[in-house]
XYZ file of C-alpha atoms in Angstrom:
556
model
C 12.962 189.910 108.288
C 10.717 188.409 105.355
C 7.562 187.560 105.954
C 4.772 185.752 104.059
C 1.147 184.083 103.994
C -0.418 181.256 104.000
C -3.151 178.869 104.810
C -1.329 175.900 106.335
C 2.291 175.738 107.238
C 3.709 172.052 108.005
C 7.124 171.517 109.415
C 9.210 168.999 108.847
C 8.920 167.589 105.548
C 9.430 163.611 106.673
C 7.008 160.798 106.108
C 4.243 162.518 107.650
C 5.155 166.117 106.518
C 5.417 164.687 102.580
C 1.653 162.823 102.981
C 0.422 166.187 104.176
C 1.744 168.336 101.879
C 0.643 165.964 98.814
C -2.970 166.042 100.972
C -3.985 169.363 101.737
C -1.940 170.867 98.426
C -4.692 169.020 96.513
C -7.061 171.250 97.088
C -5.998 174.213 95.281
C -7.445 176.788 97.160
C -5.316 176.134 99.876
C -2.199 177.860 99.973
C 0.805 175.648 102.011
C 4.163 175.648 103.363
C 6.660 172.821 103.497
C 9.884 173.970 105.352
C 12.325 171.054 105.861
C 15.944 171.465 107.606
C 17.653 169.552 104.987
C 17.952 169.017 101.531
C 17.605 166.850 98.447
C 17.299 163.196 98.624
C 18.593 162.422 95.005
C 21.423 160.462 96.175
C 21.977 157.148 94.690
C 23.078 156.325 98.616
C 19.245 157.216 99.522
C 17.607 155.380 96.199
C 19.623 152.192 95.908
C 18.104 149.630 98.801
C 21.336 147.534 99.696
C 22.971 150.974 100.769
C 20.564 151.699 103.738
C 23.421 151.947 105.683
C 24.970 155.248 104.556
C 22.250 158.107 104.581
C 21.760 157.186 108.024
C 25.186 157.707 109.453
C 25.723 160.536 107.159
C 25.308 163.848 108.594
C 24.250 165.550 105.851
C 21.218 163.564 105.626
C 20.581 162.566 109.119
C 20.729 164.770 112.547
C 23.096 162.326 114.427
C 21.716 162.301 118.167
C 22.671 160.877 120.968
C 21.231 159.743 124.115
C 22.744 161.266 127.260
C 24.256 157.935 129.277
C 21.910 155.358 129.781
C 21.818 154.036 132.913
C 20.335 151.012 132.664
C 22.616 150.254 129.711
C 26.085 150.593 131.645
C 26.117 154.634 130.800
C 26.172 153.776 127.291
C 25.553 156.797 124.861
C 23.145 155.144 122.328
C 23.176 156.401 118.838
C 19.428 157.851 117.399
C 19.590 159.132 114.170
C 16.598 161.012 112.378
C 16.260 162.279 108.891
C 17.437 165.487 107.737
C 16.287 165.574 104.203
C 13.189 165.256 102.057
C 11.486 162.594 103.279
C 13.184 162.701 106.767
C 13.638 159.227 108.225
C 11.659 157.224 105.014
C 14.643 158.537 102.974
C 17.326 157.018 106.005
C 15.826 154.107 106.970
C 15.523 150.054 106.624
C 12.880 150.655 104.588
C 11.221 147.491 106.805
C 6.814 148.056 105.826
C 5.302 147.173 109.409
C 2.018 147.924 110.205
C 2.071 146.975 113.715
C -0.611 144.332 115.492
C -4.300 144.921 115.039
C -4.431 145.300 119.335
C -1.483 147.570 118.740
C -4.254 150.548 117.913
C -6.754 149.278 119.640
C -4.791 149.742 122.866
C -4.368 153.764 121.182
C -7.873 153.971 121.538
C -8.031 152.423 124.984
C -5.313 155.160 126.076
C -7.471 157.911 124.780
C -6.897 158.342 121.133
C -10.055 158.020 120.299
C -11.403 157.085 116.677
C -7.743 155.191 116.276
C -8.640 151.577 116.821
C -7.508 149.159 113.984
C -10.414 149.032 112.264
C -10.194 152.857 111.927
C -6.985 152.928 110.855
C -6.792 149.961 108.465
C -8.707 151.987 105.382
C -5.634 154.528 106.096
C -3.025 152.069 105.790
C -4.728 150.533 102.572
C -5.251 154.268 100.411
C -1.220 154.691 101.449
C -0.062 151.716 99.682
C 0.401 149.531 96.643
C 0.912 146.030 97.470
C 2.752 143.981 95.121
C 0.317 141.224 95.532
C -2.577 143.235 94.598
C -5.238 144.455 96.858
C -7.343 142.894 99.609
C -9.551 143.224 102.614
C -6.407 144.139 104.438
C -4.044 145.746 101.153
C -3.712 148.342 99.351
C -3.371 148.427 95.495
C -3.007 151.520 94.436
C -1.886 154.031 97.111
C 1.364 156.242 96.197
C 3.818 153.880 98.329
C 5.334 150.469 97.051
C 5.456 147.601 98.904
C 6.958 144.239 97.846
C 9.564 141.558 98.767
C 12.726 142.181 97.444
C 14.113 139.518 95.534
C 11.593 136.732 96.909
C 13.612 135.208 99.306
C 15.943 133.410 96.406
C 18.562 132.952 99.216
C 17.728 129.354 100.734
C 18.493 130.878 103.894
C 15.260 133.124 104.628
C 13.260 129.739 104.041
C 15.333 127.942 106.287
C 14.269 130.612 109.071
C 10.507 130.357 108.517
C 11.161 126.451 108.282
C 12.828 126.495 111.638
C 10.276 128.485 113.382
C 7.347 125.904 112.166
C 9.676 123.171 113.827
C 9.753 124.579 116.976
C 6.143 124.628 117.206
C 4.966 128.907 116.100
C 2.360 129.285 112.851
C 3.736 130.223 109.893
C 1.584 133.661 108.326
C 1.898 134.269 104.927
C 0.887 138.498 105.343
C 1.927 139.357 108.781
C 0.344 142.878 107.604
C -3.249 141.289 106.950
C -5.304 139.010 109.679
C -2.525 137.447 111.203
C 0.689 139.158 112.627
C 1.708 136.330 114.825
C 4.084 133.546 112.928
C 6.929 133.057 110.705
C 6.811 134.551 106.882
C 8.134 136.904 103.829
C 8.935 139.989 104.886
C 8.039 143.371 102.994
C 9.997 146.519 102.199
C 9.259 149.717 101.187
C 10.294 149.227 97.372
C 9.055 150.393 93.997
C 10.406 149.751 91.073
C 13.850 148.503 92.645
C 14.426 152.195 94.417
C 13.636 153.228 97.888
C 10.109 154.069 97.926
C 10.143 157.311 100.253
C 7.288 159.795 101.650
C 9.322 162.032 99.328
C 9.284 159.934 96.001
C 5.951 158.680 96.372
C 3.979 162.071 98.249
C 6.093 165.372 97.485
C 7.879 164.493 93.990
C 4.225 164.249 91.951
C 3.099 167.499 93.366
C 6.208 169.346 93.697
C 5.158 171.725 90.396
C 1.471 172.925 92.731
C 1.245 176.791 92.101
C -0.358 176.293 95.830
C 2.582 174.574 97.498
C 6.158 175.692 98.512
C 8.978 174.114 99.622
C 11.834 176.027 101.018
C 14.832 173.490 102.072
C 17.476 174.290 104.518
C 14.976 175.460 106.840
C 15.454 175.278 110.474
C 12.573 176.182 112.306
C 13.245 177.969 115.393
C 9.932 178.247 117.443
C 5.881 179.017 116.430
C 4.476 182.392 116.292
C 1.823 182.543 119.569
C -0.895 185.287 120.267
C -2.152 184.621 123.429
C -3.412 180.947 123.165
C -3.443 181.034 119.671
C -0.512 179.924 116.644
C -0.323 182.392 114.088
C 3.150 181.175 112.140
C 6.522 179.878 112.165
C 10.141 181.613 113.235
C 12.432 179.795 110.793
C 16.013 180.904 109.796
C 17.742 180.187 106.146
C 21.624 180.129 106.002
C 21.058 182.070 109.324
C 18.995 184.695 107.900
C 15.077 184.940 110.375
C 12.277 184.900 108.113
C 8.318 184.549 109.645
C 5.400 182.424 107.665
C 1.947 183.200 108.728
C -1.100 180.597 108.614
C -4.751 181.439 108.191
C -5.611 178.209 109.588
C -2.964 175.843 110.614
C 0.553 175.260 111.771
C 1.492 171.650 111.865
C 4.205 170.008 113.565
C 5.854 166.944 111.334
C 9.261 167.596 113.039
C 9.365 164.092 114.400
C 9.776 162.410 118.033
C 13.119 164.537 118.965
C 11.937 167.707 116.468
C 8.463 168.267 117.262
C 8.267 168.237 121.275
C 11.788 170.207 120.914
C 10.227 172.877 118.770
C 7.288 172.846 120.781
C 9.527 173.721 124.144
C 11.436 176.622 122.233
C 8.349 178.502 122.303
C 7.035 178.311 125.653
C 4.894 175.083 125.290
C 6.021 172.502 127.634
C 6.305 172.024 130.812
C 6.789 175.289 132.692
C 9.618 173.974 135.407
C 11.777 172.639 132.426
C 10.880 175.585 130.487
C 11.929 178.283 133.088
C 15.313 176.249 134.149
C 15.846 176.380 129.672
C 15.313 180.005 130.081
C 12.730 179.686 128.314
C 9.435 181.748 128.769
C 6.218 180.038 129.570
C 3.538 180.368 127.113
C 1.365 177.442 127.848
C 1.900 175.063 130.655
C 1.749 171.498 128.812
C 3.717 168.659 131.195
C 3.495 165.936 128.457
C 5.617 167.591 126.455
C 8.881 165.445 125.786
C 7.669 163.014 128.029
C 6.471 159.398 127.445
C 9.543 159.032 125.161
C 9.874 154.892 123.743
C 11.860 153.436 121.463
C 12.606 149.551 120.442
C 15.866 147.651 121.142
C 17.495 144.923 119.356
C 20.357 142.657 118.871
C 22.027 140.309 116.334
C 21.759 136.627 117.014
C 24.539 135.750 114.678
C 26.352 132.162 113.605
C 28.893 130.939 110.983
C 27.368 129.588 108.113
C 29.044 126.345 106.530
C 28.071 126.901 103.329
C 29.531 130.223 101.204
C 25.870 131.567 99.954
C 26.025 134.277 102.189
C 26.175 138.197 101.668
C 29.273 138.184 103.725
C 30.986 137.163 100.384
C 29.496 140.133 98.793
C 31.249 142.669 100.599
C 34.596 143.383 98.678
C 35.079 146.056 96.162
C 34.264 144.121 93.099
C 31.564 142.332 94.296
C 29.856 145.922 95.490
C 30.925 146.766 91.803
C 29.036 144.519 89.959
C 26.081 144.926 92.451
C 25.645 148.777 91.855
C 26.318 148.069 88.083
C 23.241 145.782 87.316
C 20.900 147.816 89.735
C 22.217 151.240 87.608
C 21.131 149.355 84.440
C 18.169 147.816 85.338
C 16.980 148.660 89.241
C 17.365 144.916 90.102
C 19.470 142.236 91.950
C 21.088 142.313 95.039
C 20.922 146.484 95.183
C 16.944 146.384 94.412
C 16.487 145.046 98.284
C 17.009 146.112 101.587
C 17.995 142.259 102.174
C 15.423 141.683 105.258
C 13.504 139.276 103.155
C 12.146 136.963 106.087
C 10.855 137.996 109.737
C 8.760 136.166 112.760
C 6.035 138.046 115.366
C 6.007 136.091 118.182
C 4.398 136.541 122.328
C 7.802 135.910 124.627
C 5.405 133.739 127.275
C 2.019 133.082 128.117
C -0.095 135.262 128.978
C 1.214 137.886 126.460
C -2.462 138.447 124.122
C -0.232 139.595 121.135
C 3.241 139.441 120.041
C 5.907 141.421 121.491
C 8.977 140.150 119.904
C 10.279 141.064 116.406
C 12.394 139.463 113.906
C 14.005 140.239 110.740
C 16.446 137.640 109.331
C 19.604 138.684 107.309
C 21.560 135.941 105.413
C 24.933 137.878 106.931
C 27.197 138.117 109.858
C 27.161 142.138 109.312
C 27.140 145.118 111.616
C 25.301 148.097 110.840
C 27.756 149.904 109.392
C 27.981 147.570 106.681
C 31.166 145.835 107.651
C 31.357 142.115 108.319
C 31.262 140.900 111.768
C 33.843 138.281 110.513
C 35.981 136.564 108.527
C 34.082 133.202 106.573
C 30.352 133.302 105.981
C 27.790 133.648 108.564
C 23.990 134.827 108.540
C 22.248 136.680 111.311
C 18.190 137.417 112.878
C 17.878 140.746 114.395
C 15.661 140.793 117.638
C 13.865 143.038 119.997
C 11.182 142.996 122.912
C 8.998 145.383 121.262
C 6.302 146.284 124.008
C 8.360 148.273 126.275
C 7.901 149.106 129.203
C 10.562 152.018 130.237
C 9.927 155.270 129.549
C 11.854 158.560 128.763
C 11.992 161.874 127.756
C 12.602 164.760 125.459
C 14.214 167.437 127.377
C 15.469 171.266 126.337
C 18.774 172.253 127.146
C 18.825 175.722 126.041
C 16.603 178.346 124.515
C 19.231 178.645 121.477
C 17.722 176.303 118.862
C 20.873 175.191 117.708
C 21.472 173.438 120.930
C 19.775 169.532 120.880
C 17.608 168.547 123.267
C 18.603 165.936 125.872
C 17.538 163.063 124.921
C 16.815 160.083 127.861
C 14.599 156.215 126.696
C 16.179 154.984 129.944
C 16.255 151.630 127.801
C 15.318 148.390 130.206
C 14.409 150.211 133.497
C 11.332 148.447 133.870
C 12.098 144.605 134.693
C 9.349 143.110 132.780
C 11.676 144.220 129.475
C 14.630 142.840 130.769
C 12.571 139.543 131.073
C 11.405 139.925 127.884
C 15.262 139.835 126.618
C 16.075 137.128 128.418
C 13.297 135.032 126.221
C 14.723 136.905 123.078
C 17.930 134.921 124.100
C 16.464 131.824 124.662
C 13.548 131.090 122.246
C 15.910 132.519 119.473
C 18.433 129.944 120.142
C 16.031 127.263 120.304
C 14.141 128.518 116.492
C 17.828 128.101 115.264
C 18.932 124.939 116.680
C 16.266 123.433 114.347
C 16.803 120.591 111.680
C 15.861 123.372 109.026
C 19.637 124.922 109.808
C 20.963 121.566 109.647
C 23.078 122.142 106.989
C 23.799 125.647 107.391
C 24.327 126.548 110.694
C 27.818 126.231 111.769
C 27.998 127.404 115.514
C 27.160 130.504 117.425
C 29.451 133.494 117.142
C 26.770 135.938 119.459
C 25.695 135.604 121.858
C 28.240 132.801 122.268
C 27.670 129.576 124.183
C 28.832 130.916 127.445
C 25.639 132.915 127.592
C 23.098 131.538 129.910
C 21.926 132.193 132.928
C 19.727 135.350 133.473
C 22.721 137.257 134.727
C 24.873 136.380 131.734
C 21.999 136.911 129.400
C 21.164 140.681 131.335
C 25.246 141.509 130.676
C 25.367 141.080 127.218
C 22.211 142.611 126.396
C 23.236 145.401 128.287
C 26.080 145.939 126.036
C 24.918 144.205 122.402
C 21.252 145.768 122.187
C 20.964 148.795 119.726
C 18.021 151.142 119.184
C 16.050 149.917 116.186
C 15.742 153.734 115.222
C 12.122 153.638 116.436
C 11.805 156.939 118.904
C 8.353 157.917 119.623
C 5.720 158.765 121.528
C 6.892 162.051 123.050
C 3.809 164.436 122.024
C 1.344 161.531 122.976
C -2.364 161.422 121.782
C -5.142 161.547 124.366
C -7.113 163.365 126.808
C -5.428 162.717 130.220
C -3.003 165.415 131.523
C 0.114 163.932 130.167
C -1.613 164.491 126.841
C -0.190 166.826 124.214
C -2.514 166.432 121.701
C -6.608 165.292 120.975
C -7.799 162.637 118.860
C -7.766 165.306 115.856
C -4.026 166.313 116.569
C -4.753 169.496 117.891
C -2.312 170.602 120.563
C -4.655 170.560 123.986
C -5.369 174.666 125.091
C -3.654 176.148 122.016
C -5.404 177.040 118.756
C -3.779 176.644 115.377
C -1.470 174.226 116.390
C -1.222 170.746 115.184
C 0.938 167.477 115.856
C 1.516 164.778 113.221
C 3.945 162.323 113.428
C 5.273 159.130 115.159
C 5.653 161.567 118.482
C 1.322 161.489 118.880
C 1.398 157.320 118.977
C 0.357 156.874 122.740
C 2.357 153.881 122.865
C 4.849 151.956 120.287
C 3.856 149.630 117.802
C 5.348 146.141 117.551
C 7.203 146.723 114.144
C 9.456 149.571 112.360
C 7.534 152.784 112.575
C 7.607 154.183 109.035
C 3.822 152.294 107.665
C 1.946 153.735 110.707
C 3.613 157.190 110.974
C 2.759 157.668 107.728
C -1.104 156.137 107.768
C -1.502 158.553 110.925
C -0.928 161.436 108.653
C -3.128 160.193 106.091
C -6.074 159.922 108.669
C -4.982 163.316 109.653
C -5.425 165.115 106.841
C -8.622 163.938 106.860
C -9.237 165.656 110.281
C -7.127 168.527 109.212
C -9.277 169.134 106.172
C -12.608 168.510 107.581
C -13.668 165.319 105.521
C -15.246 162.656 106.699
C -13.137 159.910 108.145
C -12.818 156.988 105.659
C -15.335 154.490 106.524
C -14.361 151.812 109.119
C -13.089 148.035 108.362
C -14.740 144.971 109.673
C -12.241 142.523 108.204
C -11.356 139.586 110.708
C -7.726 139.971 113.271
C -6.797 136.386 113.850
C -5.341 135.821 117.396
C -3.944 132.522 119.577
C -7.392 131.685 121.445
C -4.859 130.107 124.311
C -2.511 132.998 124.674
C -2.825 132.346 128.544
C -2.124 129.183 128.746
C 0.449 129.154 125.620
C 3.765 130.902 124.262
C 3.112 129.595 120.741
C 0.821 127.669 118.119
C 1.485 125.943 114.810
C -2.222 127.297 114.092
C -3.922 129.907 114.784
């Protein structure tokens, strides 16, 4: 067995692992490992934006999970992919750039994460990214990842949404990432240049060559090295082969929401019930482990479109032809975006303080997949309740590493998000049924008419919603005893032994998870180094002053 030294060791080489290896690498007296289960992300699948949907249901590049049966989803087996490759899920993904709501991190800090309140986290967000607009109070000009629009909306259709949503009475915002969340707007993408802008492109490719960082791909780590209460290294294996990595300071856990509180449980941290009936030794007794697990749901609102300007006439062989041709020669076009180009944030009744349903709006009638959801034309908005209120967990099965963990969101147990559906079904129509789709819309092909009362609405969400790939929440930040880790992502009673990634949120964002996983790593390099935390923003959060009495505003 092959053994070796260093100062840090991160695992998991995803959108937080790439930030921290670019972070603490920069220092070059510090020596650090990167060990990542998968392997390149060079594929033009991975770089070229209109393909989103292959890395992710490829298993080379994506551990395909599933859920055990959900039950509040009619035993459905729900499908959560997570990257397996350099840049883990950034390299997989929508490539949607949501911050979340201002309150969003606020509410961290009321939970127990303390020092993670928006205005903390804000300067993070900004030194991450460049904003195509240039920088701001609230933007970022010249951080490592791109941000832009795509092709700026040029298909009528994504106006026609943000049209329709001033009609029935919401604000229109024109940087749902900057004061104001809440409203109807452009939507942004993580895009550079016309290629996916991943943690891996932007973080690990500049500083790949650092005499002071290694990467070893193909690395599955199997549990952390412990003496007594302290972390000393990693158990990995290569093509089956057990090698050890020691750290002088730090082990940190970038496995993600499924891959960190597993790897945690395979050596002895967790829950000591669950632990002994794994067969599984107990090092250190840690109940939150695994537990606290949420995700987002969504469905497709989708209708026929009576005019042929829709991707859906895009999707034969020639088409995709002359698509991949111009983005091969120039990075641009219909390949050069992820096609999401329009979205709305809005509060699904009074009485909600922020908003707590999502949209993106897609000018096709298209399943994930990438195959059409009919014949003709037809354009689509994605939309999910995205304050849940169910909870799961992350759950070993077997002290072999190879074997997943169960995996259980138990996805609309709590009935205040199966309300919260039910308004997704009916405000949705209503935004549609607007003068602005007039001309376009040519009747509903899902939910369908038929759909209307509760019960009818709580059946087909039951068997339409989807996870939004948004798991998280599992390794949760805070100092009650559910807590895994503290407010500097050090794992409570152990020393050496960090968690950074998307499993530390105390509770889910509303909005894709890739923008704050990867500012939480930024802020935690901070801690991890021992710098001084960026200084704190006092730029404005605009919010409904009548969210009690109100479900929406043309102003705010």
């Amino acid at each position: 067995m092959s053994t070796q030294n260093y100062d840090y060791i991160i695992v998991g080489a995803g959108s937080a692992g790439c930030v921290l290896a670019n972070r603490l690498s920069a220092d070059p007296s510090n020596k650090v490992l990167l060990l990542e289960t998968g392997g390149s992300d060079k594929s033009i699948f991975i770089k070229m934006p209109t393909a989103l949907s292959i890395p992710m249901n490829t298993d080379k590049y994506a551990w395909q999970f599933h859920t055990e049966p959900e039950p509040y989803l009619d035993n459905r087996q729900m499908h959560c992919p997570r990257g397996k490759v350099l840049g883990g899920s950034s390299s997989i993904n929508g490539m949607v750039y949501v911050r979340g709501h201002a309150k969003d991190f606020d509410e961290w800090q009321q939970h127990g994460a303390k020092g993670w309140d928006y205005q903390a986290c804000l300067p993070y967000f900004k030194r991450a990214e460049s904003f195509y607009l240039g920088g701001n109070s609230y933007r970022g000009d010249n951080g490592p990842l791109g941000v832009n629009n795509g092709n700026e909306m040029a298909n009528p259709l994504y106006k026609a949404f943000i049209k329709a949503g001033q009609q029935a009475g919401y604000a229109q915002t024109d940087d749902y990432n900057a004061a104001q969340q809440e409203g109807f707007g452009p939507m942004h993408m993580t895009v550079k240049d016309g290629v996916r802008s991943s943690a891996s492109r932007e973080y690990l490719d500049p500083v790949k060559s650092r005499k002071n960082l290694t990467l070893i791909t193909g690395a599955l780590a199997e549990k952390v090295l412990l003496e007594g209460k302290k972390v000393v290294g990693v158990e990995f294996s290569v093509s089956g082969s057990k090698q050890q990595a020691f750290a002088a300071k730090d082990v940190i856990l970038s496995a993600g929401p499924i891959g960190s509180p597993h790897i945690l449980q395979l050596s002895g941290i967790g829950d000591k019930d669950i632990l002994s009936e794994a067969g599984v030794e107990v090092k250190h007794h840690l109940p939150g482990v695994g537990q606290n697990l949420q995700d987002h749901l969504e469905f497709y609102f989708q209708y026929k479109c009576k005019q042929p300007i829709t991707l859906n006439g895009k999707l034969g062989l020639v088409s995709k032809g002359l698509i991949g041709a111009r983005w091969l020669l120039n990075r641009s076009g219909l390949g050069a975006t992820n096609h999401f180009e329009s979205c709305a944030f809005i509060r699904s009744k009074p009485g909600v303080e922020w908003p707590d349903i999502q949209y993106h709006f897609l000018p096709a009638a298209i399943r994930y997949d990438g195959k059409s959801a009919f014949d003709g034309h037809g354009f689509q908005v994605h939309v999910g309740h995205n304050k849940p209120k169910s909870r799961g967990a992350v759950t070993i099965k077997s002290a072999d590493p190879q074997v997943a963990p169960k995996i259980q969101f138990n996805y609309l147990q709590h009935q205040d998000d199966i309300e919260g559906f039910r308004a997704c079904v009916r405000l949705t129509r209503e935004i549609i049924e607007q003068s602005a789709f007039d001309e376009y819309r040519d009747g509903e092909i899902q939910p369908g008419k038929d759909v209307q009362s509760d019960e009818e609405i709580d059946a087909f969400v039951r068997q339409a919603v989807e996870s939004a790939y948004h798991p998280s929440c599992s390794c949760k930040m805070g100092e009650d005893e559910m807590a895994v880790v503290n407010s500097q992502t050090q794992v409570h009673g152990i020393e050496g032994l960090r968690v950074v990634d998307s499993s530390i949120f105390p509770t889910v964002p509303n909005g894709n998870l890739n923008a704050p996983t990867i500012m939480v790593a930024e802020k935690a390099a901070d801690h991890i180094l021992g710098k001084p935390v960026l200084s704190a923003s006092t730029a404005d959060v605009a919010m409904e002053k009548q969210w009690q009495s109100t479900q929406r505003s043309s102003e705010i």
